[in-house]
PDB file of N, CA and C in Angstrom:
ATOM      1  N   MET A 116     -63.428 122.530 138.174  1.00  0.00           N
ATOM      2  CA  MET A 116     -62.608 123.758 138.226  1.00  0.00           C
ATOM      3  C   MET A 116     -63.330 124.921 137.561  1.00  0.00           C
ATOM      4  N   HIS A 117     -63.008 126.114 138.040  1.00  0.00           N
ATOM      5  CA  HIS A 117     -63.616 127.303 137.456  1.00  0.00           C
ATOM      6  C   HIS A 117     -62.940 127.660 136.140  1.00  0.00           C
ATOM      7  N   LEU A 118     -63.706 128.240 135.249  1.00  0.00           N
ATOM      8  CA  LEU A 118     -63.189 128.546 133.913  1.00  0.00           C
ATOM      9  C   LEU A 118     -62.063 129.576 133.977  1.00  0.00           C
ATOM     10  N   ALA A 119     -62.167 130.528 134.900  1.00  0.00           N
ATOM     11  CA  ALA A 119     -61.138 131.567 135.022  1.00  0.00           C
ATOM     12  C   ALA A 119     -59.809 130.966 135.477  1.00  0.00           C
ATOM     13  N   VAL A 120     -59.890 129.959 136.340  1.00  0.00           N
ATOM     14  CA  VAL A 120     -58.666 129.313 136.829  1.00  0.00           C
ATOM     15  C   VAL A 120     -57.964 128.579 135.696  1.00  0.00           C
ATOM     16  N   LEU A 121     -58.752 127.869 134.881  1.00  0.00           N
ATOM     17  CA  LEU A 121     -58.175 127.162 133.741  1.00  0.00           C
ATOM     18  C   LEU A 121     -57.560 128.134 132.755  1.00  0.00           C
ATOM     19  N   PHE A 122     -58.214 129.279 132.561  1.00  0.00           N
ATOM     20  CA  PHE A 122     -57.697 130.274 131.628  1.00  0.00           C
ATOM     21  C   PHE A 122     -56.390 130.866 132.138  1.00  0.00           C
ATOM     22  N   CYS A 123     -56.307 131.084 133.456  1.00  0.00           N
ATOM     23  CA  CYS A 123     -55.076 131.631 134.036  1.00  0.00           C
ATOM     24  C   CYS A 123     -53.920 130.647 133.877  1.00  0.00           C
ATOM     25  N   LEU A 124     -54.193 129.363 134.087  1.00  0.00           N
ATOM     26  CA  LEU A 124     -53.153 128.345 133.929  1.00  0.00           C
ATOM     27  C   LEU A 124     -52.702 128.248 132.479  1.00  0.00           C
ATOM     28  N   PHE A 125     -53.667 128.319 131.560  1.00  0.00           N
ATOM     29  CA  PHE A 125     -53.353 128.241 130.137  1.00  0.00           C
ATOM     30  C   PHE A 125     -52.545 129.453 129.697  1.00  0.00           C
ATOM     31  N   PHE A 126     -52.925 130.642 130.190  1.00  0.00           N
ATOM     32  CA  PHE A 126     -52.208 131.862 129.839  1.00  0.00           C
ATOM     33  C   PHE A 126     -50.801 131.848 130.421  1.00  0.00           C
ATOM     34  N   GLY A 127     -50.657 131.269 131.612  1.00  0.00           N
ATOM     35  CA  GLY A 127     -49.340 131.165 132.241  1.00  0.00           C
ATOM     36  C   GLY A 127     -48.406 130.266 131.438  1.00  0.00           C
ATOM     37  N   LYS A 128     -48.963 129.172 130.896  1.00  0.00           N
ATOM     38  CA  LYS A 128     -48.146 128.264 130.078  1.00  0.00           C
ATOM     39  C   LYS A 128     -47.706 128.943 128.793  1.00  0.00           C
ATOM     40  N   ILE A 129     -48.611 129.693 128.172  1.00  0.00           N
ATOM     41  CA  ILE A 129     -48.279 130.393 126.930  1.00  0.00           C
ATOM     42  C   ILE A 129     -47.212 131.455 127.190  1.00  0.00           C
ATOM     43  N   LYS A 130     -47.366 132.186 128.310  1.00  0.00           N
ATOM     44  CA  LYS A 130     -46.399 133.237 128.633  1.00  0.00           C
ATOM     45  C   LYS A 130     -45.022 132.628 128.885  1.00  0.00           C
ATOM     46  N   LYS A 131     -45.003 131.451 129.530  1.00  0.00           N
ATOM     47  CA  LYS A 131     -43.731 130.791 129.812  1.00  0.00           C
ATOM     48  C   LYS A 131     -43.072 130.327 128.515  1.00  0.00           C
ATOM     49  N   LEU A 132     -43.886 129.809 127.583  1.00  0.00           N
ATOM     50  CA  LEU A 132     -43.351 129.371 126.293  1.00  0.00           C
ATOM     51  C   LEU A 132     -42.785 130.550 125.515  1.00  0.00           C
ATOM     52  N   ILE A 133     -43.479 131.689 125.569  1.00  0.00           N
ATOM     53  CA  ILE A 133     -43.015 132.885 124.857  1.00  0.00           C
ATOM     54  C   ILE A 133     -41.683 133.356 125.430  1.00  0.00           C
ATOM     55  N   PHE A 134     -41.573 133.361 126.767  1.00  0.00           N
ATOM     56  CA  PHE A 134     -40.333 133.814 127.392  1.00  0.00           C
ATOM     57  C   PHE A 134     -39.184 132.852 127.113  1.00  0.00           C
ATOM     58  N   LEU A 135     -39.503 131.568 126.898  1.00  0.00           N
ATOM     59  CA  LEU A 135     -38.458 130.587 126.606  1.00  0.00           C
ATOM     60  C   LEU A 135     -38.008 130.663 125.155  1.00  0.00           C
ATOM     61  N   THR A 136     -38.934 130.981 124.247  1.00  0.00           N
ATOM     62  CA  THR A 136     -38.602 130.967 122.823  1.00  0.00           C
ATOM     63  C   THR A 136     -38.123 132.325 122.318  1.00  0.00           C
ATOM     64  N   MET A 137     -38.407 133.400 123.065  1.00  0.00           N
ATOM     65  CA  MET A 137     -38.006 134.727 122.597  1.00  0.00           C
ATOM     66  C   MET A 137     -36.482 134.887 122.496  1.00  0.00           C
ATOM     67  N   PRO A 138     -35.705 134.471 123.510  1.00  0.00           N
ATOM     68  CA  PRO A 138     -34.243 134.590 123.389  1.00  0.00           C
ATOM     69  C   PRO A 138     -33.695 133.771 122.221  1.00  0.00           C
ATOM     70  N   LEU A 139     -34.302 132.632 121.937  1.00  0.00           N
ATOM     71  CA  LEU A 139     -33.836 131.798 120.825  1.00  0.00           C
ATOM     72  C   LEU A 139     -34.078 132.482 119.491  1.00  0.00           C
ATOM     73  N   SER A 140     -35.214 133.175 119.375  1.00  0.00           N
ATOM     74  CA  SER A 140     -35.519 133.852 118.114  1.00  0.00           C
ATOM     75  C   SER A 140     -34.676 135.119 117.958  1.00  0.00           C
ATOM     76  N   LEU A 141     -34.270 135.719 119.087  1.00  0.00           N
ATOM     77  CA  LEU A 141     -33.432 136.913 119.011  1.00  0.00           C
ATOM     78  C   LEU A 141     -32.015 136.543 118.584  1.00  0.00           C
ATOM     79  N   LEU A 142     -31.582 135.341 118.937  1.00  0.00           N
ATOM     80  CA  LEU A 142     -30.272 134.877 118.509  1.00  0.00           C
ATOM     81  C   LEU A 142     -30.365 134.347 117.091  1.00  0.00           C
TER      82      LEU A 142
END
């Protein structure tokens, strides 16, 4: 696999985790 593809997948997972945990921290 290309390094850019792996980085995009990794960044997507981090962004998803942030969007999932942000509402919990706001509450």
